[in-house]
């Protein structure tokens, strides 16, 4: 009926109320929407598009080379050196698991007995900070640069570095109060280990759990995740690489740049469609849902209805609730507490900047050059008070064009680095 409040809106409101008290059991938008037949039709359209890309690629290879072989050279290159990625991840995970946990328990055992607890705390925090910088800061950068990891493998290392840093920071922040108040009950290692794997960045001693694991649901999520990876691969191979491989060899002019941007609109739109799909279909929702199901993690509101946003600021807040919760807890609210609840706009800007810097850091290390296109996109926001559907159309228009511009500029720079290699290496060479 007209004027009725939708179930997703009620879920958002209830979760916002329970957010400060703790987590609760919520199903994801993906699970709710897949119960609607009209949405399943949209999902089937993405499956059909993947089939079309697959048939097209096989047909082109058969006509050009006379063999029915699917070329996956780019995919294997992007995920190369997985052995190096694996042992470096084991080191990062082991450090994150044992060092923060041991630090908290050692601090908790000394703090009540110490005659100078604050001096002891500062010394212990300094030692931990130095170890953390070396192991979680310098080590991943060294691995990526020394072994010259390809893009996808570099993304795995850098994103895991950022994720584990956020997890350990949350664990330390949430346990400080227990130590300072001299509570005897400190976190258990099993609780911290569960937290490191569960799809959440806010540490709690316990989380709401579902009664059982649906292994068929887990397998379905991983299968669709792989299908979406192949979808992106086919978009790049079919629509992007042929355009930009030869373009970087030609003299660059304003006409060439503008035409390449508009030529990138189609693949950019396809990537944007995958961006829409990965939050309600695959790369984001399905991966987190798979791990949540295996761990019986109950709170699965990993995103809100970002596709209905009428401003970029609301879009950034709703497309990734997991990261938004962390930024709200440990950046926005901490800055408000530090300045006695003043400078709200400054605290909001700081949260956006932290997120933008983390994304730009991952892109710079993974691609091998500093090209802050995404950084400036993060700082473009519209007024939150827009109500007309026209603003949602405008936002989607900017998203489509923005994806095309980013795709064009990053691909151009990638091939420029290949065709015009640097003769001298310096700090400014990455810009």
GROMACS .gro file of C-alpha atoms in nm:
model
  431
    1UNK     CA    1   0.000   0.000   0.000
    2UNK     CA    2   0.101   0.358  -0.061
    3UNK     CA    3   0.282   0.520   0.229
    4UNK     CA    4   0.390   0.187   0.377
    5UNK     CA    5   0.740   0.162   0.523
    6UNK     CA    6   0.957  -0.091   0.342
    7UNK     CA    7   1.121  -0.380   0.525
    8UNK     CA    8   1.476  -0.272   0.426
    9UNK     CA    9   1.409   0.072   0.577
   10UNK     CA   10   1.292  -0.090   0.902
   11UNK     CA   11   1.606  -0.308   0.908
   12UNK     CA   12   1.825  -0.001   0.869
   13UNK     CA   13   1.648   0.185   1.150
   14UNK     CA   14   1.660  -0.111   1.390
   15UNK     CA   15   2.027  -0.177   1.318
   16UNK     CA   16   2.112   0.189   1.374
   17UNK     CA   17   1.944   0.171   1.717
   18UNK     CA   18   2.130  -0.149   1.807
   19UNK     CA   19   2.459  -0.035   1.656
   20UNK     CA   20   2.594   0.122   1.975
   21UNK     CA   21   2.474  -0.163   2.195
   22UNK     CA   22   2.618  -0.440   1.979
   23UNK     CA   23   2.540  -0.658   1.680
   24UNK     CA   24   2.221  -0.846   1.610
   25UNK     CA   25   2.105  -1.099   1.353
   26UNK     CA   26   2.019  -0.936   1.018
   27UNK     CA   27   2.002  -1.098   0.679
   28UNK     CA   28   2.173  -0.928   0.386
   29UNK     CA   29   1.998  -0.731   0.115
   30UNK     CA   30   2.115  -0.993  -0.131
   31UNK     CA   31   1.925  -1.269   0.050
   32UNK     CA   32   1.613  -1.054   0.082
   33UNK     CA   33   1.620  -0.936  -0.279
   34UNK     CA   34   1.678  -1.284  -0.419
   35UNK     CA   35   1.339  -1.378  -0.279
   36UNK     CA   36   1.181  -1.125  -0.517
   37UNK     CA   37   1.116  -1.269  -0.863
   38UNK     CA   38   1.173  -0.934  -1.039
   39UNK     CA   39   1.520  -0.904  -0.888
   40UNK     CA   40   1.606  -1.261  -0.981
   41UNK     CA   41   1.537  -1.161  -1.341
   42UNK     CA   42   1.804  -0.887  -1.313
   43UNK     CA   43   2.040  -1.148  -1.172
   44UNK     CA   44   1.964  -1.374  -1.468
   45UNK     CA   45   2.052  -1.084  -1.700
   46UNK     CA   46   2.402  -1.071  -1.551
   47UNK     CA   47   2.437  -1.447  -1.597
   48UNK     CA   48   2.328  -1.408  -1.960
   49UNK     CA   49   2.583  -1.127  -2.010
   50UNK     CA   50   2.858  -1.353  -1.875
   51UNK     CA   51   2.751  -1.626  -2.119
   52UNK     CA   52   2.760  -1.375  -2.408
   53UNK     CA   53   3.113  -1.264  -2.314
   54UNK     CA   54   3.223  -1.627  -2.287
   55UNK     CA   55   3.076  -1.723  -2.626
   56UNK     CA   56   3.218  -1.408  -2.787
   57UNK     CA   57   3.569  -1.472  -2.656
   58UNK     CA   58   3.567  -1.837  -2.764
   59UNK     CA   59   3.428  -1.747  -3.108
   60UNK     CA   60   3.691  -1.477  -3.168
   61UNK     CA   61   3.971  -1.715  -3.066
   62UNK     CA   62   3.831  -1.982  -3.300
   63UNK     CA   63   3.808  -1.743  -3.596
   64UNK     CA   64   4.150  -1.582  -3.540
   65UNK     CA   65   4.349  -1.886  -3.425
   66UNK     CA   66   4.140  -2.179  -3.543
   67UNK     CA   67   4.110  -2.337  -3.199
   68UNK     CA   68   3.847  -2.343  -2.927
   69UNK     CA   69   4.075  -2.228  -2.646
   70UNK     CA   70   3.989  -1.969  -2.384
   71UNK     CA   71   4.287  -1.739  -2.337
   72UNK     CA   72   4.343  -1.677  -1.967
   73UNK     CA   73   4.699  -1.544  -1.983
   74UNK     CA   74   4.605  -1.207  -1.833
   75UNK     CA   75   4.417  -1.375  -1.547
   76UNK     CA   76   4.711  -1.602  -1.463
   77UNK     CA   77   4.949  -1.307  -1.484
   78UNK     CA   78   4.735  -1.090  -1.252
   79UNK     CA   79   4.724  -1.361  -0.985
   80UNK     CA   80   5.086  -1.469  -1.026
   81UNK     CA   81   5.329  -1.557  -0.745
   82UNK     CA   82   5.055  -1.691  -0.519
   83UNK     CA   83   5.317  -1.877  -0.316
   84UNK     CA   84   5.479  -1.548  -0.214
   85UNK     CA   85   5.136  -1.403  -0.138
   86UNK     CA   86   5.050  -1.704   0.080
   87UNK     CA   87   5.358  -1.703   0.304
   88UNK     CA   88   5.353  -1.323   0.339
   89UNK     CA   89   4.985  -1.340   0.442
   90UNK     CA   90   5.066  -1.611   0.698
   91UNK     CA   91   5.330  -1.381   0.849
   92UNK     CA   92   5.091  -1.081   0.858
   93UNK     CA   93   4.813  -1.289   1.009
   94UNK     CA   94   5.041  -1.451   1.267
   95UNK     CA   95   5.176  -1.114   1.379
   96UNK     CA   96   4.823  -0.968   1.403
   97UNK     CA   97   4.700  -1.270   1.598
   98UNK     CA   98   4.973  -1.306   1.859
   99UNK     CA   99   5.145  -0.968   1.907
  100UNK     CA  100   4.841  -0.745   1.988
  101UNK     CA  101   4.688  -1.021   2.201
  102UNK     CA  102   5.012  -1.081   2.395
  103UNK     CA  103   5.060  -0.704   2.436
  104UNK     CA  104   4.714  -0.659   2.588
  105UNK     CA  105   4.759  -0.947   2.834
  106UNK     CA  106   5.110  -0.840   2.931
  107UNK     CA  107   4.990  -0.482   2.981
  108UNK     CA  108   4.688  -0.607   3.177
  109UNK     CA  109   4.911  -0.807   3.412
  110UNK     CA  110   5.151  -0.517   3.481
  111UNK     CA  111   4.910  -0.223   3.490
  112UNK     CA  112   4.744  -0.294   3.831
  113UNK     CA  113   5.082  -0.357   4.001
  114UNK     CA  114   5.287  -0.078   3.845
  115UNK     CA  115   5.379   0.230   4.050
  116UNK     CA  116   5.393   0.436   3.730
  117UNK     CA  117   5.117   0.285   3.514
  118UNK     CA  118   5.103   0.569   3.260
  119UNK     CA  119   5.481   0.571   3.202
  120UNK     CA  120   5.476   0.193   3.168
  121UNK     CA  121   5.184   0.217   2.924
  122UNK     CA  122   5.364   0.474   2.708
  123UNK     CA  123   5.681   0.262   2.693
  124UNK     CA  124   5.488  -0.054   2.605
  125UNK     CA  125   5.282   0.132   2.342
  126UNK     CA  126   5.601   0.273   2.186
  127UNK     CA  127   5.760  -0.072   2.159
  128UNK     CA  128   5.441  -0.216   2.010
  129UNK     CA  129   5.414   0.077   1.768
  130UNK     CA  130   5.769   0.026   1.638
  131UNK     CA  131   5.712  -0.348   1.591
  132UNK     CA  132   5.378  -0.281   1.422
  133UNK     CA  133   5.532  -0.030   1.180
  134UNK     CA  134   5.806  -0.274   1.082
  135UNK     CA  135   5.589  -0.586   1.051
  136UNK     CA  136   5.259  -0.444   0.926
  137UNK     CA  137   5.385  -0.130   0.754
  138UNK     CA  138   5.728  -0.187   0.599
  139UNK     CA  139   5.711  -0.564   0.540
  140UNK     CA  140   5.411  -0.568   0.298
  141UNK     CA  141   5.559  -0.279   0.098
  142UNK     CA  142   5.890  -0.464   0.076
  143UNK     CA  143   5.716  -0.783  -0.042
  144UNK     CA  144   5.521  -0.603  -0.317
  145UNK     CA  145   5.820  -0.404  -0.445
  146UNK     CA  146   6.098  -0.661  -0.401
  147UNK     CA  147   5.913  -0.952  -0.560
  148UNK     CA  148   5.738  -0.725  -0.815
  149UNK     CA  149   5.401  -0.883  -0.752
  150UNK     CA  150   5.143  -0.849  -1.032
  151UNK     CA  151   4.835  -0.628  -0.975
  152UNK     CA  152   4.584  -0.877  -0.831
  153UNK     CA  153   4.842  -1.041  -0.604
  154UNK     CA  154   4.955  -0.697  -0.486
  155UNK     CA  155   4.594  -0.607  -0.409
  156UNK     CA  156   4.560  -0.919  -0.194
  157UNK     CA  157   4.868  -0.828   0.012
  158UNK     CA  158   4.786  -0.457   0.053
  159UNK     CA  159   4.416  -0.504   0.124
  160UNK     CA  160   4.491  -0.775   0.378
  161UNK     CA  161   4.748  -0.544   0.534
  162UNK     CA  162   4.486  -0.269   0.571
  163UNK     CA  163   4.218  -0.512   0.693
  164UNK     CA  164   4.441  -0.665   0.961
  165UNK     CA  165   4.557  -0.322   1.077
  166UNK     CA  166   4.194  -0.214   1.116
  167UNK     CA  167   4.114  -0.535   1.304
  168UNK     CA  168   4.408  -0.504   1.544
  169UNK     CA  169   4.331  -0.135   1.606
  170UNK     CA  170   3.971  -0.220   1.694
  171UNK     CA  171   4.084  -0.500   1.927
  172UNK     CA  172   4.323  -0.270   2.113
  173UNK     CA  173   4.071   0.014   2.134
  174UNK     CA  174   3.796  -0.207   2.271
  175UNK     CA  175   4.021  -0.372   2.533
  176UNK     CA  176   4.185  -0.055   2.668
  177UNK     CA  177   3.891   0.010   2.900
  178UNK     CA  178   3.917  -0.339   3.053
  179UNK     CA  179   4.286  -0.287   3.132
  180UNK     CA  180   4.250   0.069   3.266
  181UNK     CA  181   3.959  -0.030   3.489
  182UNK     CA  182   4.171  -0.324   3.612
  183UNK     CA  183   3.918  -0.588   3.513
  184UNK     CA  184   4.039  -0.942   3.563
  185UNK     CA  185   3.852  -1.080   3.262
  186UNK     CA  186   4.054  -1.001   2.948
  187UNK     CA  187   3.964  -1.119   2.595
  188UNK     CA  188   4.013  -1.485   2.511
  189UNK     CA  189   4.235  -1.588   2.222
  190UNK     CA  190   3.947  -1.783   2.066
  191UNK     CA  191   3.730  -1.468   2.061
  192UNK     CA  192   4.006  -1.266   1.897
  193UNK     CA  193   4.076  -1.543   1.643
  194UNK     CA  194   3.707  -1.555   1.549
  195UNK     CA  195   3.708  -1.176   1.510
  196UNK     CA  196   4.002  -1.188   1.267
  197UNK     CA  197   3.803  -1.409   1.029
  198UNK     CA  198   3.448  -1.281   1.071
  199UNK     CA  199   3.322  -1.011   0.828
  200UNK     CA  200   3.324  -0.731   1.085
  201UNK     CA  201   3.576  -0.463   1.186
  202UNK     CA  202   3.436  -0.381   1.533
  203UNK     CA  203   3.567  -0.615   1.804
  204UNK     CA  204   3.323  -0.773   2.048
  205UNK     CA  205   3.379  -1.064   2.285
  206UNK     CA  206   3.084  -1.243   2.125
  207UNK     CA  207   2.856  -1.200   1.825
  208UNK     CA  208   2.507  -1.327   1.743
  209UNK     CA  209   2.534  -1.666   1.571
  210UNK     CA  210   2.304  -1.855   1.337
  211UNK     CA  211   2.208  -2.209   1.445
  212UNK     CA  212   2.377  -2.404   1.162
  213UNK     CA  213   2.589  -2.375   0.845
  214UNK     CA  214   2.432  -2.405   0.499
  215UNK     CA  215   2.722  -2.548   0.298
  216UNK     CA  216   2.525  -2.536  -0.028
  217UNK     CA  217   2.480  -2.162   0.029
  218UNK     CA  218   2.857  -2.125   0.085
  219UNK     CA  219   2.938  -2.315  -0.236
  220UNK     CA  220   2.688  -2.107  -0.433
  221UNK     CA  221   2.842  -1.783  -0.307
  222UNK     CA  222   3.196  -1.885  -0.401
  223UNK     CA  223   3.081  -2.007  -0.744
  224UNK     CA  224   2.914  -1.674  -0.816
  225UNK     CA  225   3.220  -1.489  -0.689
  226UNK     CA  226   3.438  -1.671  -0.943
  227UNK     CA  227   3.181  -1.601  -1.215
  228UNK     CA  228   3.198  -1.230  -1.140
  229UNK     CA  229   3.580  -1.237  -1.156
  230UNK     CA  230   3.554  -1.392  -1.503
  231UNK     CA  231   3.295  -1.129  -1.599
  232UNK     CA  232   3.539  -0.849  -1.515
  233UNK     CA  233   3.816  -1.037  -1.696
  234UNK     CA  234   3.609  -1.066  -2.014
  235UNK     CA  235   3.520  -0.695  -1.998
  236UNK     CA  236   3.888  -0.599  -1.975
  237UNK     CA  237   4.004  -0.840  -2.245
  238UNK     CA  238   3.721  -0.766  -2.487
  239UNK     CA  239   3.658  -0.393  -2.443
  240UNK     CA  240   3.958  -0.232  -2.272
  241UNK     CA  241   4.286  -0.391  -2.375
  242UNK     CA  242   4.230  -0.364  -2.754
  243UNK     CA  243   4.155   0.009  -2.717
  244UNK     CA  244   4.443   0.110  -2.489
  245UNK     CA  245   4.722  -0.122  -2.609
  246UNK     CA  246   4.788   0.079  -2.925
  247UNK     CA  247   4.657   0.413  -2.804
  248UNK     CA  248   4.950   0.466  -2.567
  249UNK     CA  249   5.190   0.437  -2.863
  250UNK     CA  250   5.032   0.738  -3.037
  251UNK     CA  251   5.093   1.107  -2.957
  252UNK     CA  252   4.853   1.221  -2.685
  253UNK     CA  253   4.619   1.508  -2.768
  254UNK     CA  254   4.304   1.650  -2.612
  255UNK     CA  255   4.098   1.499  -2.894
  256UNK     CA  256   4.247   1.154  -2.836
  257UNK     CA  257   4.193   1.181  -2.461
  258UNK     CA  258   3.827   1.288  -2.488
  259UNK     CA  259   3.748   1.021  -2.747
  260UNK     CA  260   3.914   0.752  -2.537
  261UNK     CA  261   3.709   0.856  -2.234
  262UNK     CA  262   3.385   0.822  -2.427
  263UNK     CA  263   3.505   0.497  -2.583
  264UNK     CA  264   3.559   0.379  -2.227
  265UNK     CA  265   3.200   0.456  -2.135
  266UNK     CA  266   3.076   0.113  -2.246
  267UNK     CA  267   3.338  -0.091  -2.055
  268UNK     CA  268   3.312   0.162  -1.773
  269UNK     CA  269   2.939   0.103  -1.759
  270UNK     CA  270   2.998  -0.271  -1.760
  271UNK     CA  271   3.241  -0.231  -1.470
  272UNK     CA  272   2.981  -0.012  -1.297
  273UNK     CA  273   2.721  -0.284  -1.354
  274UNK     CA  274   2.962  -0.528  -1.194
  275UNK     CA  275   3.010  -0.271  -0.915
  276UNK     CA  276   2.631  -0.282  -0.872
  277UNK     CA  277   2.638  -0.660  -0.896
  278UNK     CA  278   2.928  -0.708  -0.657
  279UNK     CA  279   2.740  -0.546  -0.372
  280UNK     CA  280   2.411  -0.725  -0.424
  281UNK     CA  281   2.541  -1.021  -0.620
  282UNK     CA  282   2.907  -1.104  -0.592
  283UNK     CA  283   3.248  -0.958  -0.513
  284UNK     CA  284   3.142  -0.782  -0.195
  285UNK     CA  285   2.819  -0.939  -0.072
  286UNK     CA  286   2.880  -1.296  -0.180
  287UNK     CA  287   3.232  -1.317  -0.042
  288UNK     CA  288   3.132  -1.171   0.295
  289UNK     CA  289   2.815  -1.381   0.301
  290UNK     CA  290   3.019  -1.695   0.236
  291UNK     CA  291   3.252  -1.629   0.529
  292UNK     CA  292   2.962  -1.518   0.748
  293UNK     CA  293   2.780  -1.843   0.673
  294UNK     CA  294   3.087  -2.059   0.745
  295UNK     CA  295   3.139  -1.875   1.076
  296UNK     CA  296   2.763  -1.857   1.152
  297UNK     CA  297   2.800  -1.479   1.183
  298UNK     CA  298   2.455  -1.326   1.228
  299UNK     CA  299   2.482  -0.956   1.138
  300UNK     CA  300   2.496  -0.954   0.757
  301UNK     CA  301   2.397  -0.598   0.678
  302UNK     CA  302   2.722  -0.533   0.494
  303UNK     CA  303   2.571  -0.251   0.288
  304UNK     CA  304   2.251  -0.051   0.264
  305UNK     CA  305   2.049   0.057  -0.038
  306UNK     CA  306   2.331   0.267  -0.185
  307UNK     CA  307   2.172   0.244  -0.530
  308UNK     CA  308   1.892   0.475  -0.405
  309UNK     CA  309   2.137   0.743  -0.285
  310UNK     CA  310   2.082   1.101  -0.400
  311UNK     CA  311   2.426   1.228  -0.298
  312UNK     CA  312   2.780   1.098  -0.308
  313UNK     CA  313   2.824   1.147   0.065
  314UNK     CA  314   2.530   0.915   0.132
  315UNK     CA  315   2.658   0.674  -0.133
  316UNK     CA  316   2.997   0.650   0.039
  317UNK     CA  317   2.828   0.587   0.375
  318UNK     CA  318   2.598   0.310   0.253
  319UNK     CA  319   2.789   0.108  -0.006
  320UNK     CA  320   3.024  -0.044   0.255
  321UNK     CA  321   2.872  -0.050   0.604
  322UNK     CA  322   3.154  -0.268   0.741
  323UNK     CA  323   3.419  -0.001   0.676
  324UNK     CA  324   3.177   0.283   0.754
  325UNK     CA  325   3.117   0.143   1.104
  326UNK     CA  326   3.493   0.135   1.168
  327UNK     CA  327   3.539   0.491   1.042
  328UNK     CA  328   3.245   0.612   1.249
  329UNK     CA  329   3.372   0.444   1.564
  330UNK     CA  330   3.745   0.513   1.550
  331UNK     CA  331   3.780   0.828   1.338
  332UNK     CA  332   3.459   1.031   1.346
  333UNK     CA  333   3.356   0.965   1.708
  334UNK     CA  334   3.714   0.980   1.842
  335UNK     CA  335   3.769   1.321   1.683
  336UNK     CA  336   3.439   1.446   1.827
  337UNK     CA  337   3.545   1.318   2.171
  338UNK     CA  338   3.889   1.478   2.135
  339UNK     CA  339   3.743   1.820   2.050
  340UNK     CA  340   3.450   1.801   2.292
  341UNK     CA  341   3.192   1.726   2.019
  342UNK     CA  342   3.291   2.024   1.805
  343UNK     CA  343   3.407   2.037   1.441
  344UNK     CA  344   3.159   1.778   1.314
  345UNK     CA  345   3.228   1.868   0.952
  346UNK     CA  346   3.601   1.835   1.015
  347UNK     CA  347   3.549   1.492   1.171
  348UNK     CA  348   3.340   1.386   0.873
  349UNK     CA  349   3.607   1.510   0.632
  350UNK     CA  350   3.877   1.325   0.829
  351UNK     CA  351   3.683   0.999   0.796
  352UNK     CA  352   3.655   1.047   0.418
  353UNK     CA  353   4.025   1.132   0.396
  354UNK     CA  354   4.132   0.820   0.588
  355UNK     CA  355   3.925   0.604   0.354
  356UNK     CA  356   4.054   0.783   0.044
  357UNK     CA  357   4.418   0.753   0.153
  358UNK     CA  358   4.379   0.380   0.225
  359UNK     CA  359   4.227   0.320  -0.120
  360UNK     CA  360   4.492   0.530  -0.293
  361UNK     CA  361   4.769   0.351  -0.103
  362UNK     CA  362   4.641   0.012  -0.221
  363UNK     CA  363   4.610   0.129  -0.582
  364UNK     CA  364   4.956   0.289  -0.584
  365UNK     CA  365   5.133  -0.023  -0.456
  366UNK     CA  366   4.930  -0.260  -0.672
  367UNK     CA  367   4.960  -0.071  -1.001
  368UNK     CA  368   5.314   0.056  -0.942
  369UNK     CA  369   5.244   0.426  -0.993
  370UNK     CA  370   5.085   0.713  -0.802
  371UNK     CA  371   4.787   0.849  -0.994
  372UNK     CA  372   4.543   1.008  -0.745
  373UNK     CA  373   4.229   0.997  -0.962
  374UNK     CA  374   4.033   0.797  -0.706
  375UNK     CA  375   4.155   1.025  -0.425
  376UNK     CA  376   3.988   1.329  -0.582
  377UNK     CA  377   3.675   1.128  -0.662
  378UNK     CA  378   3.642   1.041  -0.292
  379UNK     CA  379   3.636   1.408  -0.198
  380UNK     CA  380   3.357   1.495  -0.441
  381UNK     CA  381   3.028   1.504  -0.251
  382UNK     CA  382   2.682   1.649  -0.303
  383UNK     CA  383   2.438   1.791  -0.053
  384UNK     CA  384   2.265   1.529   0.160
  385UNK     CA  385   1.934   1.714   0.167
  386UNK     CA  386   1.830   1.630  -0.189
  387UNK     CA  387   1.495   1.451  -0.212
  388UNK     CA  388   1.405   1.453  -0.581
  389UNK     CA  389   1.462   1.132  -0.784
  390UNK     CA  390   1.644   1.354  -1.033
  391UNK     CA  391   1.942   1.359  -0.798
  392UNK     CA  392   1.956   0.979  -0.804
  393UNK     CA  393   1.965   0.993  -1.185
  394UNK     CA  394   2.240   1.254  -1.163
  395UNK     CA  395   2.440   1.039  -0.922
  396UNK     CA  396   2.418   0.736  -1.151
  397UNK     CA  397   2.521   0.953  -1.446
  398UNK     CA  398   2.829   1.070  -1.258
  399UNK     CA  399   2.905   0.712  -1.152
  400UNK     CA  400   2.896   0.591  -1.513
  401UNK     CA  401   3.107   0.879  -1.642
  402UNK     CA  402   3.341   0.859  -1.343
  403UNK     CA  403   3.401   0.488  -1.401
  404UNK     CA  404   3.481   0.560  -1.766
  405UNK     CA  405   3.726   0.838  -1.674
  406UNK     CA  406   3.899   0.625  -1.409
  407UNK     CA  407   3.919   0.325  -1.640
  408UNK     CA  408   4.058   0.537  -1.923
  409UNK     CA  409   4.319   0.721  -1.716
  410UNK     CA  410   4.444   0.418  -1.525
  411UNK     CA  411   4.469   0.206  -1.843
  412UNK     CA  412   4.651   0.485  -2.027
  413UNK     CA  413   4.901   0.525  -1.745
  414UNK     CA  414   4.950   0.148  -1.718
  415UNK     CA  415   5.044   0.114  -2.085
  416UNK     CA  416   5.246   0.436  -2.074
  417UNK     CA  417   5.459   0.279  -1.800
  418UNK     CA  418   5.512  -0.024  -2.028
  419UNK     CA  419   5.583   0.159  -2.355
  420UNK     CA  420   5.780   0.447  -2.201
  421UNK     CA  421   5.984   0.292  -1.918
  422UNK     CA  422   6.164   0.522  -1.678
  423UNK     CA  423   6.540   0.558  -1.722
  424UNK     CA  424   6.596   0.690  -1.368
  425UNK     CA  425   6.417   0.573  -1.055
  426UNK     CA  426   6.334   0.823  -0.781
  427UNK     CA  427   6.056   0.906  -0.538
  428UNK     CA  428   5.882   1.134  -0.788
  429UNK     CA  429   5.887   0.860  -1.052
  430UNK     CA  430   5.577   0.707  -0.894
  431UNK     CA  431   5.375   1.023  -0.957
   0.00000   0.00000   0.00000
